PDB file of C-alpha atoms in Angstrom:
ATOM      1  CA  MET H   1      10.411 -50.112  68.765  1.00 53.00           C
ATOM      2  CA  ASN H   2       7.419 -48.037  67.786  1.00 62.00           C
ATOM      3  CA  LYS H   3       4.851 -47.598  70.687  1.00 81.00           C
ATOM      4  CA  GLU H   4       0.842 -47.630  70.313  1.00 89.00           C
ATOM      5  CA  LYS H   5      -0.430 -44.091  70.410  1.00 94.00           C
ATOM      6  CA  ILE H   6      -4.284 -43.036  70.614  1.00 97.00           C
ATOM      7  CA  ILE H   7      -5.323 -40.145  68.471  1.00 97.00           C
ATOM      8  CA  LEU H   8      -7.978 -37.862  69.394  1.00 98.00           C
ATOM      9  CA  GLY H   9      -9.651 -36.587  66.294  1.00 98.00           C
ATOM     10  CA  VAL H  10     -12.494 -33.551  66.734  1.00 97.00           C
ATOM     11  CA  ASP H  11     -14.565 -31.811  64.284  1.00 95.00           C
ATOM     12  CA  PRO H  12     -15.809 -28.782  65.934  1.00 94.00           C
ATOM     13  CA  GLY H  13     -19.456 -27.203  65.718  1.00 91.00           C
ATOM     14  CA  THR H  14     -22.548 -25.507  67.367  1.00 90.00           C
ATOM     15  CA  ARG H  15     -24.713 -27.854  66.416  1.00 93.00           C
ATOM     16  CA  ILE H  16     -23.064 -30.980  65.633  1.00 94.00           C
ATOM     17  CA  MET H  17     -19.440 -32.094  67.823  1.00 95.00           C
ATOM     18  CA  GLY H  18     -17.931 -35.006  66.106  1.00 96.00           C
ATOM     19  CA  TYR H  19     -15.242 -36.718  67.388  1.00 97.00           C
ATOM     20  CA  GLY H  20     -13.167 -39.779  66.433  1.00 97.00           C
ATOM     21  CA  ILE H  21     -10.511 -42.348  68.071  1.00 98.00           C
ATOM     22  CA  ILE H  22      -7.522 -44.178  66.351  1.00 98.00           C
ATOM     23  CA  SER H  23      -5.020 -46.406  67.766  1.00 97.00           C
ATOM     24  CA  VAL H  24      -1.785 -46.408  65.910  1.00 95.00           C
ATOM     25  CA  ASP H  25       0.099 -49.276  66.459  1.00 92.00           C
ATOM     26  CA  GLY H  26       3.528 -48.329  64.027  1.00 87.00           C
ATOM     27  CA  ASN H  27       1.446 -48.442  60.869  1.00 85.00           C
ATOM     28  CA  ALA H  28      -1.245 -50.294  61.687  1.00 91.00           C
ATOM     29  CA  LEU H  29      -4.692 -48.057  61.922  1.00 94.00           C
ATOM     30  CA  THR H  30      -7.019 -49.141  64.141  1.00 96.00           C
ATOM     31  CA  LEU H  31     -10.365 -47.289  64.812  1.00 97.00           C
ATOM     32  CA  ILE H  32     -11.266 -47.835  68.355  1.00 97.00           C
ATOM     33  CA  GLN H  33     -14.599 -45.311  68.279  1.00 96.00           C
ATOM     34  CA  TYR H  34     -16.286 -42.473  66.090  1.00 97.00           C
ATOM     35  CA  GLY H  35     -19.521 -40.217  66.893  1.00 96.00           C
ATOM     36  CA  VAL H  36     -21.009 -37.420  67.982  1.00 96.00           C
ATOM     37  CA  LEU H  37     -22.632 -34.807  70.023  1.00 96.00           C
ATOM     38  CA  ARG H  38     -25.793 -33.591  69.376  1.00 95.00           C
ATOM     39  CA  LEU H  39     -25.801 -29.971  70.725  1.00 95.00           C
ATOM     40  CA  ASP H  40     -28.888 -28.474  68.815  1.00 93.00           C
ATOM     41  CA  LYS H  41     -31.567 -29.761  71.166  1.00 94.00           C
ATOM     42  CA  TYR H  42     -29.522 -27.640  73.769  1.00 94.00           C
ATOM     43  CA  SER H  43     -31.504 -24.293  74.578  1.00 92.00           C
ATOM     44  CA  THR H  44     -28.336 -21.294  74.853  1.00 95.00           C
ATOM     45  CA  HIS H  45     -25.048 -21.536  73.890  1.00 93.00           C
ATOM     46  CA  GLU H  46     -22.944 -21.307  77.173  1.00 95.00           C
ATOM     47  CA  LEU H  47     -25.273 -25.020  77.514  1.00 96.00           C
ATOM     48  CA  LYS H  48     -23.937 -26.130  74.281  1.00 96.00           C
ATOM     49  CA  LEU H  49     -20.967 -25.211  75.770  1.00 96.00           C
ATOM     50  CA  LYS H  50     -20.830 -26.752  78.662  1.00 97.00           C
ATOM     51  CA  LYS H  51     -22.545 -29.870  77.254  1.00 97.00           C
ATOM     52  CA  ILE H  52     -19.028 -29.975  74.083  1.00 97.00           C
ATOM     53  CA  TYR H  53     -16.471 -29.480  78.055  1.00 98.00           C
ATOM     54  CA  GLU H  54     -18.403 -32.823  79.449  1.00 97.00           C
ATOM     55  CA  ARG H  55     -18.004 -35.077  76.634  1.00 97.00           C
ATOM     56  CA  MET H  56     -14.533 -34.131  75.523  1.00 97.00           C
ATOM     57  CA  THR H  57     -13.494 -34.926  79.544  1.00 98.00           C
ATOM     58  CA  GLN H  58     -15.423 -37.677  79.176  1.00 98.00           C
ATOM     59  CA  LEU H  59     -13.583 -39.563  75.830  1.00 98.00           C
ATOM     60  CA  ILE H  60     -10.280 -38.141  77.449  1.00 98.00           C
ATOM     61  CA  GLU H  61     -11.045 -39.848  80.997  1.00 98.00           C
ATOM     62  CA  GLU H  62     -12.360 -42.710  79.183  1.00 97.00           C
ATOM     63  CA  TYR H  63      -9.728 -43.686  75.733  1.00 97.00           C
ATOM     64  CA  LEU H  64      -6.883 -41.589  77.781  1.00 97.00           C
ATOM     65  CA  PRO H  65      -5.677 -40.281  74.701  1.00 97.00           C
ATOM     66  CA  ASP H  66      -1.650 -39.283  73.601  1.00 96.00           C
ATOM     67  CA  GLU H  67      -2.742 -36.535  71.373  1.00 96.00           C
ATOM     68  CA  MET H  68      -5.451 -34.960  70.025  1.00 97.00           C
ATOM     69  CA  ALA H  69      -6.334 -33.543  66.360  1.00 97.00           C
ATOM     70  CA  ILE H  70      -8.980 -30.827  65.853  1.00 96.00           C
ATOM     71  CA  GLU H  71      -9.551 -28.835  62.950  1.00 94.00           C
ATOM     72  CA  ALA H  72      -9.558 -25.127  62.887  1.00 90.00           C
ATOM     73  CA  PRO H  73     -12.205 -23.094  62.375  1.00 80.00           C
ATOM     74  CA  PHE H  74     -12.405 -21.332  58.760  1.00 72.00           C
ATOM     75  CA  TYR H  75     -13.872 -18.162  58.224  1.00 65.00           C
ATOM     76  CA  GLY H  76     -16.962 -18.155  56.441  1.00 66.00           C
ATOM     77  CA  VAL H  77     -20.302 -15.250  55.138  1.00 69.00           C
ATOM     78  CA  ASN H  78     -21.705 -15.836  58.465  1.00 78.00           C
ATOM     79  CA  VAL H  79     -19.157 -14.075  61.330  1.00 82.00           C
ATOM     80  CA  GLN H  80     -21.256 -14.870  64.603  1.00 83.00           C
ATOM     81  CA  SER H  81     -21.676 -18.166  63.222  1.00 81.00           C
ATOM     82  CA  MET H  82     -17.576 -18.290  62.975  1.00 83.00           C
ATOM     83  CA  LEU H  83     -17.346 -16.816  66.518  1.00 87.00           C
ATOM     84  CA  LYS H  84     -19.519 -19.437  68.164  1.00 87.00           C
ATOM     85  CA  LEU H  85     -17.598 -22.513  66.412  1.00 89.00           C
ATOM     86  CA  GLY H  86     -14.681 -20.989  67.608  1.00 90.00           C
ATOM     87  CA  ARG H  87     -16.191 -21.059  71.100  1.00 93.00           C
ATOM     88  CA  ALA H  88     -17.103 -23.956  70.641  1.00 93.00           C
ATOM     89  CA  GLN H  89     -13.646 -25.048  68.996  1.00 94.00           C
ATOM     90  CA  GLY H  90     -11.448 -23.335  72.584  1.00 94.00           C
ATOM     91  CA  VAL H  91     -14.375 -25.199  74.666  1.00 96.00           C
ATOM     92  CA  ALA H  92     -12.638 -28.286  73.160  1.00 96.00           C
ATOM     93  CA  ILE H  93      -9.262 -27.065  73.402  1.00 96.00           C
ATOM     94  CA  ALA H  94      -9.642 -26.445  77.229  1.00 96.00           C
ATOM     95  CA  ALA H  95     -10.398 -30.248  78.075  1.00 97.00           C
ATOM     96  CA  ALA H  96      -7.616 -31.285  76.088  1.00 97.00           C
ATOM     97  CA  LEU H  97      -5.610 -28.713  77.561  1.00 96.00           C
ATOM     98  CA  ASN H  98      -7.301 -29.676  80.642  1.00 95.00           C
ATOM     99  CA  ARG H  99      -5.916 -33.177  81.057  1.00 95.00           C
ATOM    100  CA  ASP H 100      -2.566 -32.821  79.524  1.00 95.00           C
ATOM    101  CA  VAL H 101      -2.883 -33.816  76.433  1.00 96.00           C
ATOM    102  CA  PRO H 102      -1.256 -32.055  73.929  1.00 95.00           C
ATOM    103  CA  ILE H 103      -2.933 -30.237  70.853  1.00 95.00           C
ATOM    104  CA  VAL H 104      -2.716 -29.961  67.120  1.00 95.00           C
ATOM    105  CA  GLU H 105      -4.850 -28.029  64.866  1.00 94.00           C
ATOM    106  CA  TYR H 106      -5.192 -28.539  61.028  1.00 95.00           C
ATOM    107  CA  LEU H 107      -7.048 -26.694  58.107  1.00 93.00           C
ATOM    108  CA  PRO H 108     -10.445 -28.593  56.590  1.00 92.00           C
ATOM    109  CA  LYS H 109      -8.187 -28.237  53.639  1.00 93.00           C
ATOM    110  CA  THR H 110      -4.902 -29.871  55.312  1.00 95.00           C
ATOM    111  CA  VAL H 111      -7.086 -33.211  56.713  1.00 95.00           C
ATOM    112  CA  LYS H 112      -8.901 -33.364  53.272  1.00 94.00           C
ATOM    113  CA  GLN H 113      -5.728 -32.732  51.091  1.00 94.00           C
ATOM    114  CA  SER H 114      -3.898 -35.670  53.714  1.00 94.00           C
ATOM    115  CA  VAL H 115      -7.129 -38.498  53.547  1.00 95.00           C
ATOM    116  CA  THR H 116      -7.338 -37.596  50.031  1.00 93.00           C
ATOM    117  CA  GLY H 117      -4.193 -36.221  48.151  1.00 93.00           C
ATOM    118  CA  ASN H 118      -7.151 -33.777  47.373  1.00 92.00           C
ATOM    119  CA  GLY H 119      -7.862 -29.876  49.472  1.00 91.00           C
ATOM    120  CA  ASN H 120     -11.013 -29.412  47.544  1.00 92.00           C
ATOM    121  CA  ALA H 121     -12.035 -33.551  48.585  1.00 93.00           C
ATOM    122  CA  SER H 122     -15.668 -33.568  49.345  1.00 90.00           C
ATOM    123  CA  LYS H 123     -16.942 -35.322  52.703  1.00 87.00           C
ATOM    124  CA  GLU H 124     -17.717 -38.385  51.031  1.00 90.00           C
ATOM    125  CA  GLN H 125     -14.491 -38.846  49.153  1.00 92.00           C
ATOM    126  CA  VAL H 126     -12.943 -38.177  52.814  1.00 93.00           C
ATOM    127  CA  ALA H 127     -15.411 -41.352  53.963  1.00 93.00           C
ATOM    128  CA  TYR H 128     -14.536 -43.193  51.087  1.00 94.00           C
ATOM    129  CA  MET H 129     -10.861 -43.344  51.408  1.00 95.00           C
ATOM    130  CA  LEU H 130     -10.711 -43.055  55.243  1.00 96.00           C
ATOM    131  CA  GLU H 131     -13.139 -46.604  54.419  1.00 95.00           C
ATOM    132  CA  HIS H 132      -9.933 -47.972  52.256  1.00 93.00           C
ATOM    133  CA  LEU H 133      -7.590 -46.862  54.993  1.00 93.00           C
ATOM    134  CA  LEU H 134      -9.478 -48.103  58.000  1.00 94.00           C
ATOM    135  CA  LYS H 135     -10.374 -51.428  56.208  1.00 93.00           C
ATOM    136  CA  MET H 136     -13.852 -51.254  57.342  1.00 93.00           C
ATOM    137  CA  LYS H 137     -17.282 -49.580  56.303  1.00 93.00           C
ATOM    138  CA  LEU H 138     -17.964 -46.733  58.461  1.00 91.00           C
ATOM    139  CA  ASP H 139     -21.678 -45.213  59.015  1.00 88.00           C
ATOM    140  CA  ALA H 140     -22.952 -42.461  56.280  1.00 76.00           C
ATOM    141  CA  GLN H 141     -25.322 -40.714  58.926  1.00 79.00           C
ATOM    142  CA  PHE H 142     -22.267 -39.493  61.301  1.00 85.00           C
ATOM    143  CA  ASN H 143     -20.473 -37.799  58.340  1.00 86.00           C
ATOM    144  CA  ASP H 144     -18.837 -35.029  61.343  1.00 89.00           C
ATOM    145  CA  ALA H 145     -17.839 -37.791  62.698  1.00 94.00           C
ATOM    146  CA  THR H 146     -16.282 -39.193  60.078  1.00 94.00           C
ATOM    147  CA  ASP H 147     -14.180 -35.998  59.473  1.00 94.00           C
ATOM    148  CA  ALA H 148     -13.125 -35.630  63.076  1.00 96.00           C
ATOM    149  CA  VAL H 149     -11.311 -39.471  62.236  1.00 97.00           C
ATOM    150  CA  GLY H 150     -10.058 -38.014  59.186  1.00 96.00           C
ATOM    151  CA  VAL H 151      -8.317 -35.364  61.508  1.00 97.00           C
ATOM    152  CA  ALA H 152      -7.139 -38.000  63.652  1.00 97.00           C
ATOM    153  CA  VAL H 153      -6.095 -39.904  59.957  1.00 96.00           C
ATOM    154  CA  CYS H 154      -4.197 -36.707  59.287  1.00 96.00           C
ATOM    155  CA  HIS H 155      -2.573 -36.165  62.346  1.00 96.00           C
ATOM    156  CA  TYR H 156      -1.242 -39.590  62.503  1.00 95.00           C
ATOM    157  CA  MET H 157       0.223 -38.753  58.476  1.00 92.00           C
ATOM    158  CA  HIS H 158       1.938 -35.828  59.903  1.00 89.00           C
ATOM    159  CA  GLY H 159       3.577 -37.256  62.727  1.00 77.00           C
ATOM    160  CA  LYS H 160       7.114 -37.559  60.843  1.00 50.00           C
ATOM    161  CA  THR H 161       6.053 -33.382  59.792  1.00 46.00           C
ATOM    162  CA  LYS H 162       8.711 -30.832  61.293  1.00 39.00           C
ATOM    163  CA  ALA H 163       5.430 -29.301  63.416  1.00 40.00           C
ATOM    164  CA  LEU H 164       5.341 -32.535  65.702  1.00 39.00           C
ATOM    165  CA  THR H 165       9.354 -34.225  65.502  1.00 39.00           C
ATOM    166  CA  GLY H 166      11.893 -31.328  64.030  1.00 40.00           C
ATOM    167  CA  ASN H 167      12.144 -33.375  60.647  1.00 41.00           C
ATOM    168  CA  ALA H 168      14.137 -30.457  59.036  1.00 43.00           C
ATOM    169  CA  SER H 169      12.685 -31.265  55.258  1.00 47.00           C
ATOM    170  CA  LYS H 170      12.327 -28.637  52.298  1.00 49.00           C
ATOM    171  CA  LYS H 171      10.290 -31.215  50.540  1.00 50.00           C
ATOM    172  CA  LYS H 172       6.967 -30.727  50.197  1.00 55.00           C
ATOM    173  CA  GLY H 173       4.486 -32.904  48.120  1.00 56.00           C
ATOM    174  CA  TRP H 174       3.475 -36.480  48.093  1.00 58.00           C
ATOM    175  CA  SER H 175       6.430 -37.754  46.478  1.00 60.00           C
ATOM    176  CA  ALA H 176       8.820 -35.840  49.291  1.00 59.00           C
ATOM    177  CA  PHE H 177       6.643 -38.223  51.879  1.00 56.00           C
ATOM    178  CA  VAL H 178       7.094 -40.871  49.690  1.00 63.00           C
ATOM    179  CA  SER H 179      10.840 -40.600  49.516  1.00 66.00           C
ATOM    180  CA  GLU H 180      10.157 -40.088  53.180  1.00 66.00           C
ATOM    181  CA  ASN H 181       8.284 -42.345  54.324  1.00 63.00           C
ATOM    182  CA  PRO H 182       9.326 -45.848  52.634  1.00 66.00           C
ATOM    183  CA  ASP H 183       8.368 -48.273  55.577  1.00 62.00           C
ATOM    184  CA  ARG H 184       4.697 -45.989  55.584  1.00 58.00           C
ATOM    185  CA  LEU H 185       3.578 -48.024  51.737  1.00 59.00           C
ATOM    186  CA  LYS H 186       2.071 -51.235  51.288  1.00 55.00           C
TER     187      LYS H 186
END
C-alpha cells in the first residue's frame, strides 16, 4: 500500500532561493506549491541567511514534508560565491534538520538528467519536461522555483535507488530504470 509522500525541493541561492513542494501518491505527482525567496533586497549576507532559515522553517511547518531534496552547490569561477552559496545551502539544511526532515543532496547534472534525460539540459528544457510530468503550466518568471521542483522530482525518481532504499541493483541508465520500474511507465 503506497503512502502519500510530500517532498520539498530546494534550489539554494544568495540572491534568489527557489523552493518547490510536490506530493507523490503511488506514481501520481502533484505540485502543491512553488516559489522564490528574493534575497537581493537584504543588505548583509547574515540577514540573507536568517531569511533563508525563517522561510525554510515556515515551509516545513506549513507543508510537513517527509523529505527534503536540495541541489548541491557547484564550483564556478568565484570561490567567494561558492562559499556564500554553501552557507545558504547549509542554513536550509539546518532548518530541515531542526524539524527532523531527512535530506538528500543532488548535483545539478543529476537533476537535469533525471528530469530530461540530458545532464546538460537548459532551464527551459527542464521546465518543459516538468510541465509534461505535472500536467500543468509553470510560470516562466520563476526559473529558480522551477529548478527546485526539478530537484523534488529528481528525488522522487531516485526513490527506488540504493542510496534511499537499499536497492542492490548494479545496473545504470534509463534502460535499467525502465526494466526495474515497469509500474512507473504510462
